[in-house]
Coordinates of C-alpha atoms in Angstrom, one line a residue:
M229 CA -68.2 -46.0 43.0
S230 CA -67.3 -48.9 45.3
Q231 CA -66.3 -48.2 48.9
S232 CA -62.9 -49.7 48.2
S233 CA -62.3 -46.9 45.7
E234 CA -63.3 -44.1 48.0
S235 CA -60.5 -42.0 49.2
N236 CA -59.5 -41.9 52.8
I237 CA -60.1 -38.2 52.9
E238 CA -63.7 -38.6 51.6
R239 CA -64.4 -41.2 54.3
M240 CA -63.0 -39.0 57.0
R241 CA -65.0 -36.0 55.9
R242 CA -68.2 -38.1 56.0
R243 CA -67.5 -39.4 59.4
L244 CA -66.7 -35.9 60.8
D245 CA -70.0 -34.6 59.4
S246 CA -72.0 -37.3 61.3
R247 CA -72.2 -36.3 64.9
G248 CA -73.7 -39.7 66.0
E249 CA -70.6 -41.6 64.9
S250 CA -68.5 -43.1 67.6
G251 CA -64.8 -42.5 67.5
G252 CA -64.3 -46.3 67.6
D253 CA -65.7 -46.7 64.1
F254 CA -62.6 -45.1 62.5
A255 CA -60.3 -47.5 60.8
E256 CA -57.3 -47.9 62.9
G257 CA -54.0 -46.7 61.6
K258 CA -50.6 -47.8 62.8
L259 CA -50.4 -45.0 65.4
S260 CA -54.1 -45.3 66.6
S261 CA -54.8 -46.5 70.1
T262 CA -57.1 -49.5 70.3
D263 CA -58.2 -48.8 73.9
R264 CA -61.2 -46.5 73.7
S265 CA -63.0 -47.6 76.9
S266 CA -61.9 -44.5 78.8
V267 CA -63.1 -42.0 76.2
E268 CA -66.4 -40.4 76.9
D269 CA -69.0 -39.8 74.2
N270 CA -69.2 -36.0 73.8
W271 CA -72.2 -36.2 71.5
E272 CA -75.2 -36.2 73.9
H273 CA -78.0 -35.8 71.3
D274 CA -80.1 -38.7 70.2
E275 CA -79.4 -39.1 66.5
P276 CA -79.5 -42.0 64.1
P277 CA -76.5 -44.2 64.1
Y278 CA -73.9 -43.7 61.3
D279 CA -74.9 -45.3 58.1
D280 CA -71.9 -47.3 56.9
S281 CA -73.5 -48.2 53.5
P282 CA -71.5 -47.3 50.4
P283 CA -71.8 -43.7 49.3
V284 CA -73.7 -42.6 46.2
S285 CA -71.5 -41.8 43.3
D286 CA -71.2 -38.2 42.1
P287 CA -72.1 -37.9 38.5
E288 CA -69.7 -34.9 38.0
D289 CA -66.7 -36.8 39.4
S290 CA -65.0 -38.2 36.4
G291 CA -62.2 -40.7 36.5
G292 CA -62.8 -41.4 40.2
M293 CA -60.6 -38.4 41.3
S294 CA -61.5 -35.9 44.0
F295 CA -61.2 -32.1 43.7
L296 CA -58.1 -32.0 45.9
D297 CA -56.4 -34.7 43.8
K298 CA -57.0 -32.8 40.7
M299 CA -55.6 -29.6 42.2
L300 CA -52.5 -31.4 43.3
L301 CA -52.0 -32.9 39.8
Y302 CA -52.4 -29.6 38.0
S303 CA -50.0 -27.8 40.4
S304 CA -47.4 -30.5 39.7
I305 CA -47.8 -30.1 36.0
F306 CA -47.5 -26.3 36.1
F307 CA -44.4 -26.5 38.3
V308 CA -42.7 -28.9 35.9
L309 CA -43.4 -26.7 32.9
A310 CA -42.2 -23.5 34.7
F311 CA -39.0 -25.2 35.8
G312 CA -38.4 -26.4 32.3
F313 CA -39.0 -22.9 30.8
A314 CA -36.5 -21.4 33.3
I315 CA -33.9 -24.0 32.4
F316 CA -34.4 -23.1 28.7
Y317 CA -34.3 -19.3 29.4
V318 CA -31.1 -19.5 31.3
G319 CA -29.6 -21.9 28.8
T320 CA -30.2 -19.4 26.0
G321 CA -28.5 -16.6 28.0
G322 CA -31.7 -14.6 28.7
G323 CA -31.3 -14.9 32.4
D324 CA -28.0 -13.0 32.3
I325 CA -29.2 -9.7 30.9
S326 CA -29.1 -7.5 34.0
P327 CA -27.7 -4.1 34.8
D328 CA -26.5 -5.7 38.1
K329 CA -24.0 -7.6 35.9
V330 CA -22.5 -4.4 34.5
S331 CA -19.7 -3.4 36.9
I332 CA -18.7 0.3 36.8
T333 CA -15.7 1.4 38.9
I334 CA -14.3 4.9 39.1
S335 CA -10.7 5.7 40.1
G336 CA -9.4 9.1 41.0
P337 CA -8.0 11.2 43.9
D338 CA -10.1 11.6 47.1
A339 CA -9.3 15.3 47.4
V340 CA -8.1 18.0 45.0
S341 CA -7.3 21.7 45.1
A342 CA -9.9 23.8 43.4
G343 CA -9.2 24.6 39.8
A344 CA -6.8 21.7 39.4
T345 CA -7.3 19.4 36.4
V346 CA -8.4 15.9 37.5
D347 CA -8.4 12.6 35.5
F348 CA -10.9 9.9 36.5
T349 CA -10.5 6.4 35.2
V350 CA -13.8 4.6 34.5
S351 CA -13.7 0.8 34.1
I352 CA -16.7 -1.0 32.7
T353 CA -17.0 -4.8 32.8
N354 CA -19.7 -6.7 31.1
Q355 CA -20.6 -9.8 33.2
N356 CA -23.7 -10.6 31.1
K357 CA -23.6 -13.6 28.7
V358 CA -24.6 -11.3 25.8
S359 CA -23.0 -8.2 24.3
L360 CA -23.9 -4.7 25.3
E361 CA -24.7 -2.8 22.0
E362 CA -24.8 0.9 21.2
A363 CA -23.3 1.6 24.6
E364 CA -22.9 5.3 25.7
L365 CA -21.1 6.6 28.7
V366 CA -23.1 9.4 30.4
I367 CA -21.1 11.7 32.6
I368 CA -23.0 14.0 35.0
Y369 CA -20.5 16.5 36.4
P370 CA -20.9 18.1 39.9
E371 CA -21.8 21.7 40.3
G372 CA -18.8 24.0 39.7
T373 CA -17.1 21.8 37.1
R374 CA -15.3 23.7 34.4
N375 CA -13.7 22.9 31.0
P376 CA -10.0 22.4 31.7
D377 CA -9.2 24.3 28.5
N378 CA -11.5 27.2 29.4
T379 CA -12.5 27.6 33.0
G380 CA -15.1 30.1 31.9
E381 CA -17.1 27.2 30.3
E382 CA -19.2 25.2 32.7
L383 CA -19.5 21.4 32.2
R384 CA -22.8 19.8 33.2
R385 CA -23.4 16.6 31.2
L386 CA -21.5 14.7 28.5
R387 CA -22.4 11.7 26.4
K388 CA -19.5 9.6 25.1
P389 CA -20.3 6.8 22.6
I390 CA -18.4 3.5 23.4
G391 CA -20.0 1.0 20.9
T392 CA -20.3 -2.7 21.7
I393 CA -19.0 -4.3 24.8
T394 CA -18.8 -8.1 24.4
S395 CA -19.5 -10.6 27.2
G396 CA -16.7 -10.7 29.7
R397 CA -14.9 -7.7 28.3
T398 CA -13.6 -4.7 30.3
T399 CA -13.2 -1.3 28.7
Q400 CA -11.7 1.8 30.3
Q401 CA -12.5 5.5 29.7
T402 CA -10.9 8.6 31.0
V403 CA -12.9 11.6 32.3
T404 CA -11.1 14.9 32.6
A405 CA -12.4 18.0 34.4
S406 CA -11.5 21.0 36.6
L407 CA -13.4 21.1 39.8
F408 CA -14.2 24.4 41.6
G409 CA -15.8 25.3 44.8
E410 CA -15.2 26.5 48.3
Q411 CA -12.7 24.8 50.6
G412 CA -14.2 21.8 52.4
Q413 CA -17.0 21.2 49.9
V414 CA -17.6 17.6 48.7
R415 CA -18.5 17.2 45.0
T416 CA -20.1 14.1 43.5
L417 CA -19.3 12.8 40.0
E418 CA -22.0 10.5 38.5
I419 CA -21.2 8.0 35.8
R420 CA -24.0 6.0 33.9
L421 CA -23.8 3.5 31.1
E422 CA -26.7 3.2 28.7
Y423 CA -26.9 0.3 26.3
K424 CA -29.1 -2.1 24.3
V425 CA -29.1 -5.8 23.7
A426 CA -29.8 -7.9 20.6
E427 CA -33.4 -8.2 19.4
S428 CA -34.6 -5.6 21.9
N429 CA -35.3 -1.8 21.6
A430 CA -35.2 -1.3 25.3
I431 CA -32.5 0.9 26.8
F432 CA -30.8 -0.4 29.9
S433 CA -28.8 1.6 32.4
A434 CA -26.2 1.0 35.1
G435 CA -24.4 3.6 37.1
N436 CA -22.0 4.6 39.9
E437 CA -21.0 7.7 41.8
Y438 CA -17.6 9.1 43.1
E439 CA -17.1 11.8 45.8
I440 CA -14.1 14.1 45.9
E441 CA -13.4 16.9 48.4
I442 CA -12.1 20.5 47.6
T443 CA -9.1 21.0 49.8
E444 CA -8.1 24.6 48.8
A445 CA -9.9 27.6 47.4
P446 CA -8.7 28.7 44.0
V447 CA -8.5 32.4 45.1
S448 CA -7.8 34.3 48.3
I449 CA -9.4 37.6 49.2
T450 CA -7.6 40.4 51.1
V451 CA -9.7 43.4 52.3
D452 CA -8.2 46.7 53.6
I453 CA -11.1 48.6 55.3
P454 CA -11.2 50.9 58.4
K455 CA -12.5 49.2 61.5
E456 CA -14.3 52.3 62.9
I457 CA -16.3 54.7 60.7
T458 CA -18.3 57.8 61.4
P459 CA -21.6 58.1 59.3
G460 CA -21.3 60.8 56.7
Q461 CA -17.5 60.5 56.5
S462 CA -16.1 59.0 53.2
F463 CA -13.6 56.1 53.4
T464 CA -11.9 53.8 50.9
T465 CA -11.9 50.0 50.8
E466 CA -9.3 48.1 48.9
V467 CA -10.1 44.5 47.8
K468 CA -7.3 42.3 46.5
V469 CA -8.1 39.0 44.8
S470 CA -5.2 36.6 44.3
S471 CA -5.1 33.3 42.4
N472 CA -4.0 30.1 44.1
A473 CA -4.9 27.9 41.1
S474 CA -2.5 26.0 39.0
Q475 CA -4.0 27.2 35.8
T476 CA -5.6 30.4 34.4
L477 CA -9.0 31.3 35.8
N478 CA -11.4 32.7 33.2
D479 CA -14.2 35.2 33.6
V480 CA -13.7 35.8 37.4
L481 CA -16.3 38.0 39.1
L482 CA -16.0 40.0 42.3
E483 CA -19.4 40.6 44.0
V484 CA -19.8 43.0 47.0
H485 CA -22.8 43.1 49.2
Y486 CA -23.0 46.4 50.9
P487 CA -24.7 46.8 54.3
F488 CA -27.8 48.9 54.8
G489 CA -27.0 52.6 54.8
F490 CA -23.8 52.4 52.8
S491 CA -23.6 54.6 49.7
P492 CA -20.8 54.1 47.1
E493 CA -19.4 57.3 45.7
R494 CA -16.6 56.2 43.4
V495 CA -15.3 52.8 42.4
S496 CA -12.3 51.7 40.3
P497 CA -12.1 49.9 37.9
D498 CA -15.5 50.3 36.3
P499 CA -18.1 47.7 37.4
V500 CA -20.2 45.5 35.1
Y501 CA -23.3 45.8 37.2
R502 CA -24.3 48.7 39.3
Q503 CA -21.4 49.6 41.7
S504 CA -21.2 46.1 43.2
V505 CA -20.0 43.6 40.5
W506 CA -16.7 43.6 38.7
N507 CA -15.5 41.3 35.9
L508 CA -11.8 40.7 36.8
G509 CA -11.2 38.9 33.6
D510 CA -8.8 36.0 33.3
I511 CA -6.4 35.6 36.2
S512 CA -3.2 33.6 35.7
P513 CA -1.6 31.5 38.5
G514 CA -0.2 33.8 41.2
A515 CA -1.6 37.0 39.6
E516 CA -3.9 39.4 41.5
R517 CA -6.6 42.0 40.8
V518 CA -7.3 45.1 42.9
V519 CA -10.6 47.0 43.3
E520 CA -11.1 50.2 45.2
I521 CA -14.4 51.4 46.6
R522 CA -15.0 54.8 48.1
G523 CA -18.2 55.6 49.9
F524 CA -19.9 56.5 53.1
F525 CA -22.6 55.5 55.5
I526 CA -25.5 58.0 55.4
E527 CA -26.0 59.9 58.6
G528 CA -28.8 58.2 60.5
S529 CA -27.3 54.8 60.2
N530 CA -27.8 53.7 63.8
A531 CA -26.5 50.1 63.8
K532 CA -23.3 49.8 65.9
E533 CA -21.8 47.2 63.5
Q534 CA -22.2 46.7 59.8
T535 CA -21.0 43.8 57.6
F536 CA -19.6 43.9 54.1
R537 CA -19.6 40.6 52.2
F538 CA -17.2 39.9 49.3
N539 CA -17.8 36.9 46.9
V540 CA -15.4 35.7 44.2
G541 CA -16.3 33.1 41.5
T542 CA -16.9 32.5 37.8
A543 CA -19.7 34.1 35.9
Q544 CA -22.9 32.3 35.0
V545 CA -23.3 31.2 31.4
A546 CA -26.6 32.9 31.0
D547 CA -25.9 36.0 33.1
T548 CA -22.3 37.4 33.0
T549 CA -23.1 39.7 35.9
A550 CA -23.9 37.0 38.4
I551 CA -21.6 34.3 40.0
G552 CA -22.3 30.8 38.8
T553 CA -19.6 28.9 40.8
L554 CA -18.4 30.5 44.1
F555 CA -14.7 30.3 44.8
A556 CA -14.3 32.2 48.1
A557 CA -16.3 34.4 50.4
Q558 CA -15.2 36.8 53.1
D559 CA -17.1 39.1 55.6
E560 CA -15.7 42.3 57.0
V561 CA -17.3 43.9 60.1
V562 CA -17.0 47.7 60.8
S563 CA -18.1 49.7 63.8
L564 CA -20.0 52.9 63.4
K565 CA -19.5 56.0 65.7
A566 CA -22.6 58.0 66.3
P567 CA -22.5 61.8 65.4
F568 CA -24.4 64.5 67.5
I569 CA -27.5 64.0 65.3
D570 CA -28.2 61.2 62.9
L571 CA -29.8 62.1 59.6
G572 CA -31.1 59.7 57.1
L573 CA -32.7 60.0 53.6
D574 CA -34.6 57.1 52.1
L575 CA -35.8 57.5 48.5
N576 CA -38.0 55.4 46.3
M577 CA -38.2 56.2 42.6
S578 CA -40.9 54.7 40.2
E579 CA -42.4 55.5 36.8
R580 CA -45.9 56.8 37.1
S581 CA -48.2 54.7 34.9
G582 CA -49.4 56.5 31.8
S583 CA -47.9 59.9 32.9
G584 CA -44.5 59.6 31.2
N585 CA -42.5 60.9 34.2
L586 CA -40.9 59.6 37.4
E587 CA -42.2 60.0 40.9
I588 CA -39.8 60.3 43.8
N589 CA -41.1 59.5 47.3
G590 CA -38.8 60.4 50.1
R591 CA -38.6 59.9 53.9
L592 CA -36.1 61.7 56.0
S593 CA -35.3 60.7 59.6
W594 CA -33.4 62.2 62.5
L595 CA -32.1 60.9 65.8
S596 CA -30.5 62.8 68.7
N597 CA -27.3 61.2 70.1
L598 CA -26.8 64.0 72.6
N599 CA -26.7 63.6 76.4
S600 CA -28.7 66.8 77.0
L601 CA -31.8 68.4 75.5
V602 CA -31.8 71.1 72.8
R603 CA -34.6 73.4 71.7
G604 CA -36.0 75.0 68.5
G605 CA -35.2 72.2 66.1
E606 CA -35.4 73.0 62.3
V607 CA -35.1 70.6 59.4
I608 CA -34.5 72.0 55.9
L609 CA -34.5 70.0 52.6
E610 CA -33.3 71.8 49.5
I611 CA -34.2 70.4 46.0
A612 CA -32.1 71.3 42.9
G613 CA -32.1 70.0 39.3
E614 CA -33.5 71.2 36.0
S615 CA -35.3 67.9 35.5
V616 CA -37.6 68.5 38.6
D617 CA -41.2 69.5 38.1
Y618 CA -41.2 71.9 41.0
S619 CA -45.0 72.4 40.9
S620 CA -45.3 68.8 42.0
V621 CA -43.4 69.1 45.3
R622 CA -45.7 68.0 48.2
P623 CA -44.3 67.9 51.8
E624 CA -46.1 66.2 54.7
D625 CA -46.5 68.5 57.7
G626 CA -44.0 71.0 56.3
L627 CA -43.9 74.2 54.3
Y628 CA -42.5 74.4 50.8
D629 CA -40.8 77.7 49.8
A630 CA -41.0 77.9 46.0
G631 CA -38.5 80.8 46.0
T632 CA -35.7 78.8 47.6
R633 CA -37.1 75.5 46.4
S634 CA -36.8 74.2 50.0
I635 CA -39.1 72.3 52.4
V636 CA -38.9 73.4 56.0
W637 CA -40.0 71.5 59.1
S638 CA -39.8 73.6 62.3
S639 CA -41.2 73.9 65.8
Q640 CA -44.0 76.1 64.3
T641 CA -45.2 73.3 62.1
N642 CA -44.1 70.3 64.2
S643 CA -44.3 70.4 68.0
E644 CA -41.8 67.5 68.5
L645 CA -39.1 69.9 67.3
T646 CA -39.8 72.4 70.1
T647 CA -37.7 70.5 72.7
I648 CA -35.5 67.6 71.7
S649 CA -34.4 65.3 74.5
P650 CA -31.6 62.7 74.4
G651 CA -32.7 59.8 72.2
D652 CA -35.6 61.6 70.6
S653 CA -36.2 60.9 66.9
G654 CA -38.7 61.7 64.1
E655 CA -39.5 61.2 60.4
F656 CA -40.9 63.5 57.7
S657 CA -42.2 62.5 54.3
F658 CA -42.3 64.3 50.9
K659 CA -42.7 63.6 47.2
F660 CA -42.2 65.2 43.9
S661 CA -42.1 64.3 40.2
T662 CA -39.7 64.8 37.3
R663 CA -40.7 66.3 34.0
K664 CA -42.2 64.1 31.4
T665 CA -40.0 61.5 29.7
Q666 CA -40.0 63.2 26.3
L667 CA -39.2 66.6 27.8
L668 CA -36.3 65.0 29.8
A669 CA -34.8 63.7 26.5
D670 CA -34.8 67.3 25.2
I671 CA -33.4 69.0 28.3
A672 CA -30.0 67.5 29.0
E673 CA -28.1 64.2 29.1
N674 CA -27.4 62.5 32.4
P675 CA -29.8 64.6 34.5
I676 CA -29.0 64.8 38.3
I677 CA -31.2 65.9 41.2
V678 CA -29.3 67.1 44.3
L679 CA -31.0 66.9 47.8
T680 CA -29.3 68.7 50.6
L681 CA -30.6 68.0 54.1
R682 CA -29.8 70.1 57.2
M683 CA -30.9 70.0 60.8
Q684 CA -30.1 72.5 63.6
A685 CA -31.1 73.1 67.1
S686 CA -30.1 75.5 69.9
A687 CA -28.3 74.3 73.0
P688 CA -29.0 75.8 76.5
D689 CA -26.5 78.4 77.8
S690 CA -25.4 76.0 80.6
S691 CA -24.6 73.3 78.1
T692 CA -21.1 72.3 77.1
L693 CA -22.4 71.9 73.5
P694 CA -21.9 74.5 70.8
D695 CA -24.6 77.2 70.6
Q696 CA -26.0 75.6 67.4
V697 CA -25.9 71.8 67.1
T698 CA -26.0 71.0 63.4
A699 CA -25.9 68.0 61.1
S700 CA -26.0 67.8 57.3
L701 CA -26.4 65.3 54.5
Q702 CA -26.3 65.6 50.8
Q703 CA -27.5 63.0 48.3
E704 CA -27.5 62.9 44.5
I705 CA -30.2 61.3 42.4
R706 CA -29.0 60.2 39.0
L707 CA -32.1 59.8 37.1
P708 CA -32.3 56.5 35.2
T709 CA -32.8 56.5 31.5
V710 CA -36.1 55.1 30.2
L711 CA -35.4 52.3 27.8
R712 CA -38.3 51.0 25.7
L713 CA -38.8 48.3 23.1
A714 CA -41.8 47.9 20.8
A715 CA -42.2 44.6 18.9
S716 CA -44.8 44.5 16.1
T717 CA -46.0 42.0 13.4
L718 CA -46.0 43.0 9.7
H719 CA -47.2 41.2 6.7
E720 CA -47.7 43.8 4.0
D721 CA -45.3 46.5 5.3
G722 CA -41.6 46.3 5.9
P723 CA -38.6 45.4 3.6
F724 CA -39.6 41.8 3.0
T725 CA -42.3 40.2 0.7
N726 CA -44.5 37.9 2.8
T727 CA -46.7 35.1 1.6
G728 CA -49.3 32.7 3.0
P729 CA -52.9 33.1 4.2
V730 CA -53.8 35.8 6.7
P731 CA -55.2 35.0 9.1
P732 CA -53.0 31.8 9.2
E733 CA -54.4 28.4 8.5
V734 CA -53.6 24.9 9.8
D735 CA -50.7 23.2 8.0
E736 CA -50.2 26.2 5.8
E737 CA -47.1 28.4 5.9
T738 CA -47.5 32.1 6.5
T739 CA -44.5 34.5 6.6
Y740 CA -44.3 37.6 8.7
T741 CA -41.8 40.4 9.4
L742 CA -41.1 41.1 13.1
H743 CA -40.3 44.8 13.6
L744 CA -38.2 45.8 16.7
V745 CA -37.9 49.4 17.7
V746 CA -35.7 50.5 20.6
S747 CA -35.9 54.0 22.1
N748 CA -34.0 55.7 25.0
T749 CA -34.4 59.0 26.9
T750 CA -31.7 60.7 28.9
N751 CA -28.6 58.6 29.5
E752 CA -26.4 56.8 26.9
I753 CA -26.7 53.0 27.1
T754 CA -23.8 50.8 26.1
N755 CA -23.5 47.0 25.5
A756 CA -27.3 46.9 24.8
Q757 CA -28.6 43.5 23.8
F758 CA -32.0 42.1 22.8
S759 CA -32.9 38.5 23.6
A760 CA -36.0 36.4 22.9
A761 CA -37.1 32.9 22.1
L762 CA -39.0 31.5 19.0
P763 CA -41.9 29.2 19.7
A764 CA -41.6 25.7 18.3
Y765 CA -44.0 26.5 15.4
V766 CA -41.9 29.6 14.3
E767 CA -38.6 29.6 12.4
I768 CA -36.3 32.3 11.0
N769 CA -36.9 32.8 7.3
G770 CA -33.8 34.6 6.2
S771 CA -31.4 37.3 7.2
P772 CA -32.7 40.3 9.2
S773 CA -32.5 43.9 7.9
P774 CA -30.2 45.7 8.3
S775 CA -27.9 42.8 7.8
G776 CA -24.7 42.2 9.7
D777 CA -23.1 40.0 12.4
V778 CA -25.0 41.7 15.2
F779 CA -27.9 39.2 14.9
S780 CA -27.6 35.5 15.9
Y781 CA -30.0 32.5 16.0
N782 CA -29.5 29.3 17.8
E783 CA -31.4 26.6 16.0
V784 CA -31.0 24.1 19.0
S785 CA -32.4 26.4 21.7
G786 CA -34.5 28.6 19.4
R787 CA -33.2 31.8 21.0
V788 CA -32.4 34.9 19.0
Q789 CA -30.0 37.7 20.0
W790 CA -29.5 41.2 18.6
K791 CA -26.4 43.0 19.8
I792 CA -27.6 46.5 19.6
G793 CA -24.5 48.1 21.0
T794 CA -24.6 51.8 22.0
I795 CA -28.0 53.5 22.2
P796 CA -27.5 57.3 22.5
A797 CA -29.6 59.5 24.7
G798 CA -32.7 60.7 23.0
A799 CA -32.9 57.8 20.5
G800 CA -36.4 57.6 19.3
Y801 CA -37.2 61.1 20.6
N802 CA -34.9 63.7 19.1
T803 CA -32.8 61.2 17.1
S804 CA -33.6 58.0 15.1
P805 CA -34.4 54.9 17.1
K806 CA -32.6 51.6 16.8
E807 CA -34.6 49.1 14.8
L808 CA -34.4 45.7 13.2
F809 CA -36.7 43.7 10.8
I810 CA -36.7 39.9 11.2
P811 CA -38.3 37.6 8.7
V812 CA -40.0 34.5 10.2
V813 CA -42.3 31.7 9.0
L814 CA -45.3 30.2 10.9
R815 CA -46.6 26.7 10.6
P816 CA -49.7 26.3 12.8
T817 CA -51.1 22.9 13.7
Q818 CA -54.6 21.6 14.4
N819 CA -54.4 22.3 18.2
H820 CA -53.7 26.0 17.4
V821 CA -57.1 26.6 15.8
G822 CA -58.9 29.5 17.3
S823 CA -55.8 30.9 19.0
E824 CA -53.8 34.1 18.4
L825 CA -50.3 32.8 18.5
P826 CA -47.2 34.7 19.8
L827 CA -44.3 34.9 17.4
L828 CA -41.7 35.6 20.1
E829 CA -41.4 34.7 23.8
D830 CA -39.3 35.7 26.8
I831 CA -38.4 39.1 25.4
S832 CA -35.9 41.2 27.3
V833 CA -33.5 44.1 26.6
T834 CA -30.4 44.8 28.7
G835 CA -27.7 47.5 28.7
M836 CA -25.4 49.6 30.8
D837 CA -26.7 53.0 32.0
T838 CA -23.5 55.0 31.7
S839 CA -24.7 57.9 34.0
R840 CA -25.8 55.6 36.9
E841 CA -23.2 53.0 36.1
T842 CA -25.8 50.3 36.5
T843 CA -27.2 47.5 34.3
I844 CA -30.8 48.0 33.3
Q845 CA -33.1 45.3 32.1
V846 CA -36.5 45.7 30.5
D847 CA -38.9 42.7 30.9
N848 CA -42.6 42.2 30.5
I849 CA -42.5 43.5 27.0
P850 CA -45.7 42.8 25.0
V851 CA -45.0 40.0 22.5
P852 CA -45.8 40.3 18.8
T853 CA -48.6 37.9 17.7
T854 CA -50.3 36.7 14.5
Q855 CA -52.5 39.8 14.8
R856 CA -51.0 42.1 12.2
D857 CA -49.8 45.6 13.0
D858 CA -49.7 46.8 9.3
L859 CA -50.9 50.3 8.7
R860 CA -53.8 49.0 6.5
A861 CA -54.8 46.2 9.0
G862 CA -58.4 46.6 10.0
D863 CA -59.5 46.9 13.6
Q864 CA -61.8 44.0 13.1
E865 CA -59.2 41.7 11.5
T866 CA -58.4 38.6 13.5
G867 CA -55.1 36.9 13.9
K868 CA -56.6 33.6 15.2
V869 CA -55.6 30.4 13.4
Q870 CA -58.3 29.1 11.0
P871 CA -59.1 25.4 10.3

């Protein structure tokens, strides 16, 4: 390579690498100074002078171009190609496919009264240069939205097919709903458009949101309750629910949260859950419903103020005894006046594992509200009821008198009762059991245990108190019925002929019969219902036996329901149980090999205990599996899926 063909950059690099080179040897440019006499030489080492001979050519340098020249050339070519592709892409319309070019506007009121029917106008404009195909409007309703034609039906999500929206076109859709909620709440409606474009399987999405405020509650609550109450004294509370809505409200619930120490005695009308939830039904505009609650605070309730809370709303879809959308809430505060002596009785009832009876653990408490001392205190607890196993009564620090069936705590057994000063208090514990479950079913229906608690003490002669200061408390224990369900798997037994390999095999169908048996002990149960879910690999294989419209199967959710109805007391003990046979078919897959598969999931039984006026629910029920329960099934037989 000749020196004339060497690039300026190469020459500059060579000179910079030679520390012996004088600055005056650089070729002068137009802006270079020619006067270098004042510039000192900073290189003080003795080195050979710069060799200005022509450089040796690089055998790898082809075409006489340096590395930097090549990089510059390649970059220019790449830029030109990329720019050309972009021009081509935009020219064909590809650059205009963007969700940002889909305009969604929502028009509607800023505020609305709860329960009113609202129309929202949704305008969709396609600003892309291509058509939007298979477009669907997805409407995500805010919490508390109801079907305008049936406010008992909740609206959550709706998909509305639109079809094709060509380039530049605007389409309008109307969304109608009834919004519910408490006054002042802000609800958000979400609108989303999902679509495809030609020659693509991708799903694009664009969306927008709209906020609306609830300005008025759909119902009003009026509560008539005494402001001052003495523990142990019964009183009546009247609750009035009035509709402010412009249309009928469906499946309205009233839910009352009682304060600690309050015991309801009688309510009207009948509740749907315990003595605290009422289904008020459908309430037309301007109509009202009234509920009366009579009860008392147990003696021993020492809080000066207690709060009742009243909630009104629509029922949940899955649980008709719980509020899904709250309409209104109100608190009422009452003041308690203290008696001479506060008495309290706290009971805990549980089923003893494997014993077949109920165990009741009790704790009584007392508190002196007197301004002077008393002496010789005595506490007596009487137990009455034919369902009690009196041999099981066990007092703590007291004496049990089997003749009178009473437990006595006195100054002879407990020194704290010898002298009781103002503000003194104490607690005593006891426990006993009921008779066995099967015996209870034979004794009587709706068994009740009555506990009567009394406390007395003597006042000094100089006192202005009565000679005997007394307090009393009586409490009933309505024993709960024991509801049981047994679910078993049959293949040879039962009313249906079953086929397929046992144990089941991969990709082979095996049919089974699910046998459900429901028993009940002491109290009649109404509105009983069985609910369960079928796993994905199990399907219903025909009509159950006995047949009728009491059984339903939802193919979408996979849930089955059996409306059992009324279960009499003693069913399965001294009368026939309730039972149902359900035919199913199993199709195991390869990943089930070696597993014993459940044929039902999420089993529960609910019903109304008519004696206690409470809803009972039985969960944690053992599920039937591919392990057979036929009478001739061997103990060593397996239900695990085979290859």
